[in-house]
Coordinates of C-alpha atoms in Angstrom, one line a residue:
M109 CA 0.2 -120.9 -20.5
L110 CA 0.1 -119.2 -24.0
I111 CA -3.1 -120.5 -25.8
A112 CA -4.1 -119.9 -29.3
K113 CA -7.8 -119.2 -29.1
K114 CA -8.6 -120.5 -32.5
T115 CA -7.2 -124.1 -31.8
L116 CA -7.1 -123.9 -27.9
S117 CA -3.5 -125.3 -28.3
D118 CA -0.6 -124.4 -26.0
Q119 CA 2.0 -122.7 -27.8
G120 CA 4.8 -122.9 -25.3
K121 CA 7.3 -120.3 -24.9
L122 CA 6.6 -117.0 -26.8
N123 CA 8.9 -116.4 -29.9
I124 CA 8.8 -114.7 -33.3
N125 CA 7.6 -118.0 -34.9
V126 CA 4.7 -118.2 -32.5
I127 CA 3.6 -114.5 -33.4
K128 CA 4.1 -115.3 -37.1
W129 CA 1.9 -118.2 -36.9
A130 CA -0.7 -116.3 -34.9
I131 CA -0.7 -113.6 -37.6
E132 CA -0.9 -116.2 -40.6
T133 CA -3.9 -117.9 -38.9
K134 CA -5.4 -114.9 -37.5
T135 CA -5.8 -116.2 -34.0
E136 CA -5.6 -114.4 -30.8
L137 CA -3.0 -115.4 -28.2
A138 CA -4.2 -115.7 -24.6
L139 CA -2.3 -115.9 -21.5
L140 CA -3.8 -118.3 -18.9
T141 CA -2.7 -119.0 -15.3
R142 CA -5.0 -122.1 -15.2
N143 CA -5.8 -125.3 -17.2
L144 CA -8.6 -125.2 -19.9
K145 CA -11.5 -127.4 -19.0
I146 CA -12.0 -130.7 -20.8
D147 CA -15.3 -131.4 -22.6
I148 CA -15.7 -134.9 -21.0
D149 CA -18.7 -135.8 -23.3
K150 CA -16.7 -135.2 -26.5
S151 CA -13.2 -136.3 -25.6
N152 CA -11.9 -139.9 -25.8
Q153 CA -8.7 -141.8 -25.1
N154 CA -7.0 -140.5 -28.4
N155 CA -8.4 -137.1 -28.4
T156 CA -9.1 -134.4 -25.8
I157 CA -11.4 -131.7 -26.6
Y158 CA -11.1 -128.4 -24.7
I159 CA -13.8 -126.1 -23.9
D160 CA -13.3 -122.4 -25.1
N161 CA -14.0 -120.4 -22.0
I162 CA -11.1 -118.0 -22.5
T163 CA -12.0 -114.6 -21.0
P164 CA -11.4 -111.1 -22.4
E165 CA -9.0 -110.5 -19.4
E166 CA -6.8 -113.5 -20.7
I167 CA -6.9 -112.2 -24.3
Q168 CA -5.8 -108.9 -23.0
A169 CA -3.0 -110.5 -20.9
G170 CA -1.9 -112.4 -24.1
T171 CA -1.9 -109.1 -26.1
N172 CA 0.2 -107.3 -23.5
F173 CA 2.6 -110.3 -23.4
V174 CA 3.1 -110.2 -27.1
K175 CA 3.5 -106.3 -27.0
E176 CA 6.2 -106.5 -24.4
Y177 CA 7.9 -109.2 -26.3
C178 CA 7.9 -107.3 -29.5
L179 CA 9.1 -103.9 -28.0
A180 CA 11.8 -105.6 -26.0
N181 CA 13.1 -107.4 -29.2
N182 CA 12.5 -104.4 -31.5
E183 CA 9.8 -106.4 -33.6
L184 CA 7.8 -103.4 -34.3
E185 CA 6.6 -104.6 -37.6
L186 CA 5.6 -107.8 -36.3
L187 CA 3.5 -106.2 -33.6
K188 CA 1.9 -103.9 -36.2
Q189 CA 0.7 -106.9 -38.1
Y190 CA -0.7 -108.7 -34.9
L191 CA -2.4 -105.9 -33.3
P192 CA -5.4 -105.7 -35.8
I193 CA -6.2 -109.3 -34.9
V194 CA -7.0 -108.5 -31.3
L195 CA -7.9 -104.8 -31.4
Q196 CA -10.4 -102.9 -33.4
D197 CA -11.6 -99.2 -34.0
N198 CA -10.3 -96.6 -31.5
E199 CA -8.4 -99.2 -29.3
L200 CA -6.5 -100.2 -32.5
L201 CA -5.9 -96.6 -33.4
I202 CA -4.3 -95.7 -30.1
E203 CA -2.0 -98.7 -30.1
M204 CA -0.9 -97.9 -33.6
K205 CA -0.3 -94.4 -32.6
N206 CA 1.9 -95.4 -29.8
L207 CA 3.7 -97.8 -32.3
K208 CA 4.2 -95.0 -34.9
L209 CA 5.7 -92.7 -32.3
I210 CA 8.1 -95.3 -31.2
K211 CA 9.3 -95.8 -34.9
I212 CA 9.5 -92.0 -35.3
N213 CA 11.5 -91.6 -32.1
Q214 CA 13.9 -94.5 -33.2
S215 CA 14.5 -92.6 -36.6
Y216 CA 15.0 -89.3 -34.6
E217 CA 17.7 -91.0 -32.6
I218 CA 19.5 -92.2 -35.6
S219 CA 19.5 -88.8 -37.2
I220 CA 20.6 -87.2 -34.0
S221 CA 23.6 -89.8 -33.9
Q222 CA 24.4 -89.0 -37.4
V223 CA 24.9 -85.3 -36.8
Q224 CA 26.8 -85.7 -33.7
K225 CA 29.2 -87.8 -35.6
E226 CA 29.3 -85.2 -38.4
Y227 CA 30.1 -82.2 -36.1
I228 CA 31.6 -83.7 -33.1
P229 CA 34.3 -86.3 -33.4
V230 CA 34.4 -89.0 -30.8
T231 CA 37.9 -87.6 -29.5
E232 CA 36.2 -84.1 -28.9
M233 CA 33.0 -85.4 -27.4
L234 CA 34.1 -84.7 -23.9
T235 CA 35.5 -81.3 -24.5
F236 CA 32.9 -80.1 -27.0
E237 CA 31.0 -77.8 -24.5
T238 CA 34.4 -76.6 -22.9
Q239 CA 35.6 -75.5 -26.5
E240 CA 32.4 -73.6 -27.3
R241 CA 32.5 -72.0 -23.8
E242 CA 36.1 -70.9 -24.0
S243 CA 35.9 -69.7 -27.4
L244 CA 32.9 -67.6 -26.8
E245 CA 34.8 -66.2 -23.7
Y246 CA 37.8 -65.4 -25.7
K247 CA 35.7 -63.6 -28.5
K248 CA 33.7 -61.7 -25.8
N249 CA 37.0 -60.2 -24.4
G250 CA 38.0 -59.2 -28.0
Y251 CA 40.4 -62.0 -28.5
S252 CA 42.9 -60.2 -26.0
D253 CA 43.1 -62.4 -22.8
D254 CA 43.9 -66.2 -23.7
N255 CA 43.8 -67.0 -20.0
V256 CA 40.0 -67.5 -20.5
C257 CA 40.6 -70.3 -22.9
P258 CA 43.3 -72.7 -21.7
T259 CA 41.9 -75.8 -23.5
M260 CA 41.7 -73.9 -26.8
K261 CA 45.2 -72.5 -26.3
A262 CA 46.5 -75.8 -25.8
I263 CA 44.8 -77.2 -28.9
S264 CA 46.0 -74.1 -31.0
I265 CA 49.5 -74.8 -29.9
S266 CA 49.4 -78.6 -30.7
R267 CA 47.8 -77.8 -34.0
G268 CA 49.8 -75.0 -35.0
M269 CA 46.8 -72.9 -35.7
N270 CA 46.0 -69.3 -34.9
L271 CA 44.0 -69.2 -31.5
K272 CA 41.5 -66.7 -32.9
D273 CA 40.8 -68.7 -36.0
L274 CA 40.6 -71.9 -34.0
C275 CA 38.0 -70.2 -31.6
D276 CA 36.0 -68.8 -34.6
K277 CA 35.9 -72.3 -36.1
A278 CA 34.6 -73.8 -32.9
I279 CA 31.9 -71.4 -32.5
L280 CA 30.9 -71.8 -36.0
K281 CA 30.9 -75.7 -35.6
A282 CA 28.8 -75.3 -32.3
T283 CA 26.4 -73.1 -34.0
L284 CA 25.8 -75.3 -37.1
Y285 CA 25.5 -78.3 -34.9
R286 CA 22.9 -76.7 -32.6
Q287 CA 20.9 -75.6 -35.7
A288 CA 21.1 -79.0 -37.0
I289 CA 19.9 -80.6 -33.8
G290 CA 17.1 -77.9 -33.5
G291 CA 15.9 -78.8 -37.0
L292 CA 15.7 -82.5 -36.0
I293 CA 13.9 -81.7 -32.7
G294 CA 11.2 -79.6 -34.5
K295 CA 10.8 -82.2 -37.1
R296 CA 10.1 -84.9 -34.5
Q297 CA 7.8 -82.7 -32.6
G298 CA 5.9 -81.9 -35.8
L299 CA 5.5 -85.5 -36.7
Q300 CA 4.3 -86.3 -33.0
D301 CA 1.7 -83.6 -33.5
K302 CA 0.4 -85.3 -36.7
I303 CA 0.4 -88.8 -35.1
E304 CA -1.7 -87.3 -32.2
Q305 CA -4.1 -85.5 -34.7
A306 CA -4.5 -88.8 -36.9
K307 CA -8.1 -89.9 -37.2
T308 CA -7.6 -93.1 -39.3
L309 CA -5.1 -95.9 -39.8
E310 CA -4.7 -94.8 -43.4
E311 CA -3.8 -91.2 -42.1
L312 CA -1.4 -92.7 -39.6
E313 CA 0.3 -94.9 -42.1
S314 CA 1.2 -91.9 -44.3
I315 CA 3.3 -90.3 -41.5
V316 CA 6.9 -91.1 -42.0
W317 CA 10.3 -89.8 -41.1
S318 CA 12.2 -88.9 -44.3
D319 CA 15.7 -87.6 -44.6

């Protein structure tokens, strides 16, 4: 059972609305594998009063349940709002760091995808490395033996473009692509270092991926 600690009410199946309600009412959600005890002295026919004997372990289980749900459904902002209700101090900072790193990695993956689309058309994705390798081999032998670049030769014939110019263009494109990817990798690693070094939630909040 998913129980709200503040009201001791069963919330049923976990969903976004349940988490939003928990945030609004500032209540912890506990995951129980048992029934709550009933206060016999205070209960009556029309009203059942439960005893709050929820354990820290059940609160932790509830927190993990909410965390897993939010991560699986990409509800990072919702999880960010819920965590301060159940965690404090260093525990909260650690979880917020993990959450921040996930968001940075998501932004990184989006940027990587954009760079790939810019430099490598979908139709060339499968042959990109082949084009680069053959072009470098052709340049290495002084553009004299086109047997080392059969793919590029076929492309040059189809495009009606000089083979040397085509290979030089492919090498330049590959170089610019790898430079762009390298810049994004360095940016992500730098932000990860800042996240790990952050001492406060305010400092952590200031760390963002900017284009």
